[in-house]
DNA sequence: TTGAAAGCGCTAACAG
DNA sequence: CTGTTAGCGCTTTCAA
């Protein structure tokens, strides 16, 4: 509850002395400058409407400087009724290494519009989540970004409805709910296109075993790309494995059975496992097998040997687009109050794919 | 005077406005319950001092519920003078995959004590940093955590001094500055001990080429562990390489020159590169070479083949300990106002080290 | 046990 | 151009 430790009292006594940092208020400045608080307020806020005498302004500014005046944002907010906060509740900045980028993007964009980010990491704990939202509501946040660490469907916590909110990296089945999610289908298309673009025609897809929007979307993208390239879809070429290193590793022998020259993995981690598996079979990448991943998990993709071509999950953009949608910027997508914006997943080409001689 | 335009007029037939945000104030509740605002305040804050009639309390609580009252934290703060915010400025939640854990730890601990986290990611931009701190000051934060994404010395931005602050994952050369950093020396000792504990005696250390507290500390830990085990330190066994996958990979042949049975890498990324190098030389881990890393970068360490034994950089704890120190909890370490707390780096054993027959 | 009233620091009419 | 004057929503003596 309350922490027993109060502000450090230097003098040991001094019961009333506001020894603390900055008790310098508008009024103090006003007195020091010999003007009214209203005037000080005017110059502090650089109101162009009110023309202040140059000399007065100077006097006020001096006073501000010498007193070390610092406006009290709380008081400002109290008056205006709404704060310059945007809340971000996340179920796991922690859990995944790149979800932090959602925070980053949100914070950059929020800042750009004069908002500060109030974050709460709930690690999936429902009670904590409720409390966090509650807290944000009490701080009169402009709105709340509700985000998940992987793309999925989600329920809307009741208190969230009391605020202006947008879902980030997740979506609701309630119509009209604003959300911004990665464009998995386009991503799947891009991943496949990398391979196609290098002349590959026999391309396997190792999908995840776990149901998720990514599973469906990435597969659909694969099919669309194939179709557009005039390559018939062969169900035999779609494998499934648990979406981690181990899964990729274990899928190796199955994959080699299909006689493909290239493989598109559901994610980078599987690709990483596949690298090991392929290597153990004496196969080299990209000469014997071209591989692309998905997610662009820096630590992995950029530093595998050879560096992995993949498709980026646009976490930063997700966060940024989230605040834009919340703030009602961003003309076209998510028009008005309903709609979900799909964010582009850019291809990141490295060297795990080599041109393939046309058959 | 009430303005007839805005506020919902009580007696009049208010047009059904269900969206009407939240103009529900303490006073509204008071009126609805037929008591004074003071009374409502008392029951809202569960003041034990003031004994409220059971029936009154009930009436108030009903009113709160039916009106959907939500306290205004800003107003509360205005009165009390100091907010329940703790600021966290970071130079890169983004840059590194695990630094997000600092946020996580800070946020958990802050929450535990009734504080919310106000974060700002400055990505090394000085101006942004100043603005962020400024902003936090205006929001009357209880204090500020100033953190860096890798352990290093840092300067203290001027405005930071206006707040109660503690450095996290960095330190200042100004005496008396509070800081919390990882215990690199102990970490180095632990890493080496893993190898020693498995019977290895000829242990190489691939250090970083880049100067950093980690470079010195991890080396010192290595020496201390060796000494304690009665193994003479051999400078020939200390290599240096750029601290990433590529560096580790390239250090392989040099390493094989030294005739060691085990190697301790400056970090997991180097170990990852080393895995590749070793493999290309037809060597297997841990049979032909035992390897341990440092950092415990999940995506890498836990999923290499074989999983890498390493030492954990305690980011979560860093964040948590930071707020504890800020709040003046935490009895022993960083006593009083000055001092830096060194956080333990726990060993994480996986399977990249195998028992070695004693020579 | 409860109410009246005085602000917390600031902004926004409205006067002068 | 600048000062007066109300509050914003809440906590907190001090009385009743």
Short mmCIF file of N, CA, C and O (backbone and C1' of nucleotides) in Angstrom, two decimals, chain A residues 26-27 37-38 41 72 74-81, chain B residues 1-4 7 25 27 75 78, chain C residues 6-14, chain D residues 4-10:
data_model
loop_
_atom_site.label_atom_id
_atom_site.label_comp_id
_atom_site.label_asym_id
_atom_site.label_seq_id
_atom_site.Cartn_x
_atom_site.Cartn_y
_atom_site.Cartn_z
N UNK A 26 3.43 29.65 -10.10
CA UNK A 26 3.14 30.77 -10.98
C UNK A 26 3.09 32.07 -10.17
O UNK A 26 3.60 33.09 -10.58
N UNK A 27 2.46 31.96 -9.05
CA UNK A 27 2.29 33.15 -8.21
C UNK A 27 3.64 33.70 -7.75
O UNK A 27 3.84 34.90 -7.73
N UNK A 37 -0.66 36.72 -12.00
CA UNK A 37 -0.46 35.33 -12.44
C UNK A 37 -0.95 35.15 -13.87
O UNK A 37 -0.38 34.38 -14.63
N UNK A 38 -1.99 35.85 -14.20
CA UNK A 38 -2.53 35.72 -15.55
C UNK A 38 -1.47 36.09 -16.58
O UNK A 38 -1.28 35.40 -17.57
N UNK A 41 1.07 33.42 -16.86
CA UNK A 41 0.50 32.31 -17.61
C UNK A 41 0.57 32.59 -19.10
O UNK A 41 0.95 31.74 -19.90
N UNK A 72 3.36 23.16 -13.33
CA UNK A 72 2.78 21.95 -12.75
C UNK A 72 1.75 21.39 -13.73
O UNK A 72 0.65 21.90 -13.86
N UNK A 74 -0.01 18.86 -13.60
CA UNK A 74 -1.24 18.35 -12.98
C UNK A 74 -2.29 19.46 -12.90
O UNK A 74 -3.45 19.25 -13.23
N UNK A 75 -1.83 20.61 -12.46
CA UNK A 75 -2.75 21.72 -12.33
C UNK A 75 -3.31 22.09 -13.71
O UNK A 75 -4.50 22.32 -13.88
N UNK A 76 -2.42 22.09 -14.67
CA UNK A 76 -2.82 22.42 -16.03
C UNK A 76 -3.92 21.45 -16.48
O UNK A 76 -4.95 21.83 -17.00
N UNK A 77 -3.64 20.19 -16.25
CA UNK A 77 -4.59 19.16 -16.66
C UNK A 77 -5.93 19.32 -15.95
O UNK A 77 -6.98 19.16 -16.55
N UNK A 78 -5.84 19.63 -14.69
CA UNK A 78 -7.07 19.77 -13.91
C UNK A 78 -7.97 20.79 -14.57
O UNK A 78 -9.18 20.57 -14.73
N UNK A 79 -7.38 21.88 -14.96
CA UNK A 79 -8.17 22.93 -15.58
C UNK A 79 -8.74 22.49 -16.93
O UNK A 79 -9.92 22.64 -17.21
N UNK A 80 -7.86 21.94 -17.74
CA UNK A 80 -8.29 21.61 -19.10
C UNK A 80 -9.18 20.37 -19.17
O UNK A 80 -9.86 20.15 -20.15
N UNK A 81 -9.14 19.56 -18.15
CA UNK A 81 -10.04 18.42 -18.13
C UNK A 81 -9.48 17.15 -18.73
O UNK A 81 -9.85 16.05 -18.37
N UNK B 1 -21.84 30.54 -11.18
CA UNK B 1 -22.98 30.35 -12.09
C UNK B 1 -22.80 29.13 -12.98
O UNK B 1 -21.74 28.93 -13.56
N UNK B 2 -23.84 28.39 -13.13
CA UNK B 2 -23.75 27.26 -14.08
C UNK B 2 -24.03 27.82 -15.46
O UNK B 2 -24.87 28.70 -15.63
N UNK B 3 -23.40 27.29 -16.42
CA UNK B 3 -23.71 27.70 -17.78
C UNK B 3 -24.76 26.74 -18.29
O UNK B 3 -24.63 25.53 -18.14
N UNK B 4 -25.77 27.28 -18.89
CA UNK B 4 -26.85 26.41 -19.34
C UNK B 4 -26.47 25.49 -20.48
O UNK B 4 -27.14 24.52 -20.75
N UNK B 7 -23.15 21.71 -18.90
CA UNK B 7 -23.46 20.71 -17.88
C UNK B 7 -24.88 20.20 -18.03
O UNK B 7 -25.80 20.96 -18.33
N UNK B 25 -18.24 13.79 -10.80
CA UNK B 25 -17.26 14.21 -9.82
C UNK B 25 -17.69 13.82 -8.42
O UNK B 25 -18.78 13.31 -8.21
N UNK B 27 -18.54 15.74 -6.19
CA UNK B 27 -19.72 16.51 -5.83
C UNK B 27 -21.01 15.84 -6.35
O UNK B 27 -22.01 15.80 -5.65
N UNK B 75 -6.43 15.80 -9.83
CA UNK B 75 -6.87 16.65 -8.72
C UNK B 75 -6.23 16.18 -7.42
O UNK B 75 -5.76 16.98 -6.61
N UNK B 78 -2.73 17.26 -7.31
CA UNK B 78 -2.62 18.70 -7.11
C UNK B 78 -2.61 19.01 -5.62
O UNK B 78 -1.81 19.78 -5.13
P DA C 6 -13.57 30.13 3.24
"O5'" DA C 6 -11.99 29.94 3.34
"C5'" DA C 6 -11.41 29.31 4.50
"C4'" DA C 6 -10.20 28.51 4.06
"C3'" DA C 6 -9.43 29.17 2.90
"O3'" DA C 6 -8.05 29.01 3.13
"C1'" DA C 6 -10.06 27.00 2.29
P DG C 7 -7.00 29.88 2.31
"O5'" DG C 7 -7.65 29.79 0.86
"C5'" DG C 7 -6.84 29.46 -0.27
"C4'" DG C 7 -6.15 28.12 -0.04
"C3'" DG C 7 -5.30 27.70 -1.24
"O3'" DG C 7 -4.11 27.09 -0.81
"C1'" DG C 7 -7.03 26.11 -0.88
P DC C 8 -2.77 27.38 -1.58
"O5'" DC C 8 -2.50 26.04 -2.37
"C5'" DC C 8 -1.94 24.90 -1.75
"C4'" DC C 8 -1.85 23.79 -2.77
"C3'" DC C 8 -1.39 24.30 -4.14
"O3'" DC C 8 -0.04 23.90 -4.35
"C1'" DC C 8 -3.40 22.93 -4.31
P DG C 9 1.03 25.03 -4.76
"O5'" DG C 9 0.80 25.20 -6.33
"C5'" DG C 9 1.05 24.10 -7.19
"C4'" DG C 9 0.54 24.42 -8.57
"C3'" DG C 9 1.03 25.75 -9.14
"O3'" DG C 9 1.54 25.51 -10.44
"C1'" DG C 9 -1.33 25.63 -9.25
P DC C 10 1.84 26.67 -11.46
"O5'" DC C 10 0.49 26.74 -12.28
"C5'" DC C 10 0.13 25.58 -13.04
"C4'" DC C 10 -1.21 25.78 -13.69
"C3'" DC C 10 -1.28 26.93 -14.69
"O3'" DC C 10 -1.43 26.40 -15.99
"C1'" DC C 10 -3.16 26.94 -13.21
P DT C 11 -1.40 27.44 -17.23
"O5'" DT C 11 -2.94 27.68 -17.47
"C5'" DT C 11 -3.76 26.57 -17.78
"C4'" DT C 11 -5.18 27.01 -17.99
"C3'" DT C 11 -5.39 28.01 -19.12
"O3'" DT C 11 -6.59 27.63 -19.78
"C1'" DT C 11 -6.26 28.89 -17.12
P DA C 12 -6.97 28.25 -21.17
"O5'" DA C 12 -8.24 29.12 -20.77
"C5'" DA C 12 -9.24 28.52 -19.95
"C4'" DA C 12 -10.30 29.54 -19.66
"C3'" DA C 12 -10.57 30.50 -20.81
"O3'" DA C 12 -11.95 30.84 -20.75
"C1'" DA C 12 -9.79 31.73 -18.97
P DA C 13 -12.67 31.25 -22.07
"O5'" DA C 13 -12.18 32.68 -22.31
"C5'" DA C 13 -12.92 33.84 -22.24
"C4'" DA C 13 -13.95 33.90 -21.14
"C3'" DA C 13 -14.66 35.24 -21.15
"O3'" DA C 13 -16.01 35.14 -20.69
"C1'" DA C 13 -13.20 35.09 -19.27
P DC C 14 -17.03 36.29 -21.05
"O5'" DC C 14 -16.54 37.50 -20.13
"C5'" DC C 14 -16.55 37.32 -18.71
"C4'" DC C 14 -15.96 38.54 -18.05
"C3'" DC C 14 -16.29 39.86 -18.78
"O3'" DC C 14 -16.70 40.80 -17.81
"C1'" DC C 14 -13.98 39.70 -18.43
P DT D 4 -5.10 42.91 -9.24
"O5'" DT D 4 -6.67 42.71 -9.27
"C5'" DT D 4 -7.36 42.77 -10.51
"C4'" DT D 4 -8.81 42.38 -10.30
"C3'" DT D 4 -9.09 41.49 -9.10
"O3'" DT D 4 -10.41 41.73 -8.67
"C1'" DT D 4 -9.40 40.24 -11.09
P DT D 5 -11.03 40.92 -7.44
"O5'" DT D 5 -11.65 39.67 -8.19
"C5'" DT D 5 -12.54 39.88 -9.31
"C4'" DT D 5 -13.00 38.53 -9.84
"C3'" DT D 5 -13.25 37.48 -8.75
"O3'" DT D 5 -14.50 36.87 -9.04
"C1'" DT D 5 -11.84 36.59 -10.41
P DA D 6 -15.43 36.47 -7.81
"O5'" DA D 6 -16.15 35.18 -8.42
"C5'" DA D 6 -15.36 34.03 -8.54
"C4'" DA D 6 -15.59 33.38 -9.88
"C3'" DA D 6 -15.82 31.89 -9.65
"O3'" DA D 6 -16.74 31.38 -10.59
"C1'" DA D 6 -13.76 32.24 -10.79
P DG D 7 -17.58 30.17 -10.12
"O5'" DG D 7 -16.60 29.58 -8.97
"C5'" DG D 7 -16.28 28.21 -8.95
"C4'" DG D 7 -15.62 27.76 -10.25
"C3'" DG D 7 -15.13 26.32 -10.17
"O3'" DG D 7 -15.49 25.63 -11.34
"C1'" DG D 7 -13.31 27.76 -10.68
P DC D 8 -15.93 24.12 -11.23
"O5'" DC D 8 -14.67 23.34 -11.81
"C5'" DC D 8 -14.39 23.30 -13.21
"C4'" DC D 8 -13.15 22.46 -13.38
"C3'" DC D 8 -13.11 21.24 -12.45
"O3'" DC D 8 -13.36 20.06 -13.20
"C1'" DC D 8 -11.04 22.53 -12.36
P DG D 9 -14.53 19.09 -12.74
"O5'" DG D 9 -13.82 18.28 -11.57
"C5'" DG D 9 -12.73 17.42 -11.88
"C4'" DG D 9 -12.10 16.93 -10.59
"C3'" DG D 9 -13.08 16.27 -9.61
"O3'" DG D 9 -12.52 15.06 -9.17
"C1'" DG D 9 -11.88 17.98 -8.54
P DC D 10 -13.11 14.18 -8.01
"O5'" DC D 10 -12.15 14.60 -6.82
"C5'" DC D 10 -10.75 14.33 -6.96
"C4'" DC D 10 -9.98 14.94 -5.82
"C3'" DC D 10 -10.38 14.40 -4.44
"O3'" DC D 10 -9.29 13.68 -3.90
"C1'" DC D 10 -10.18 16.79 -4.45
#
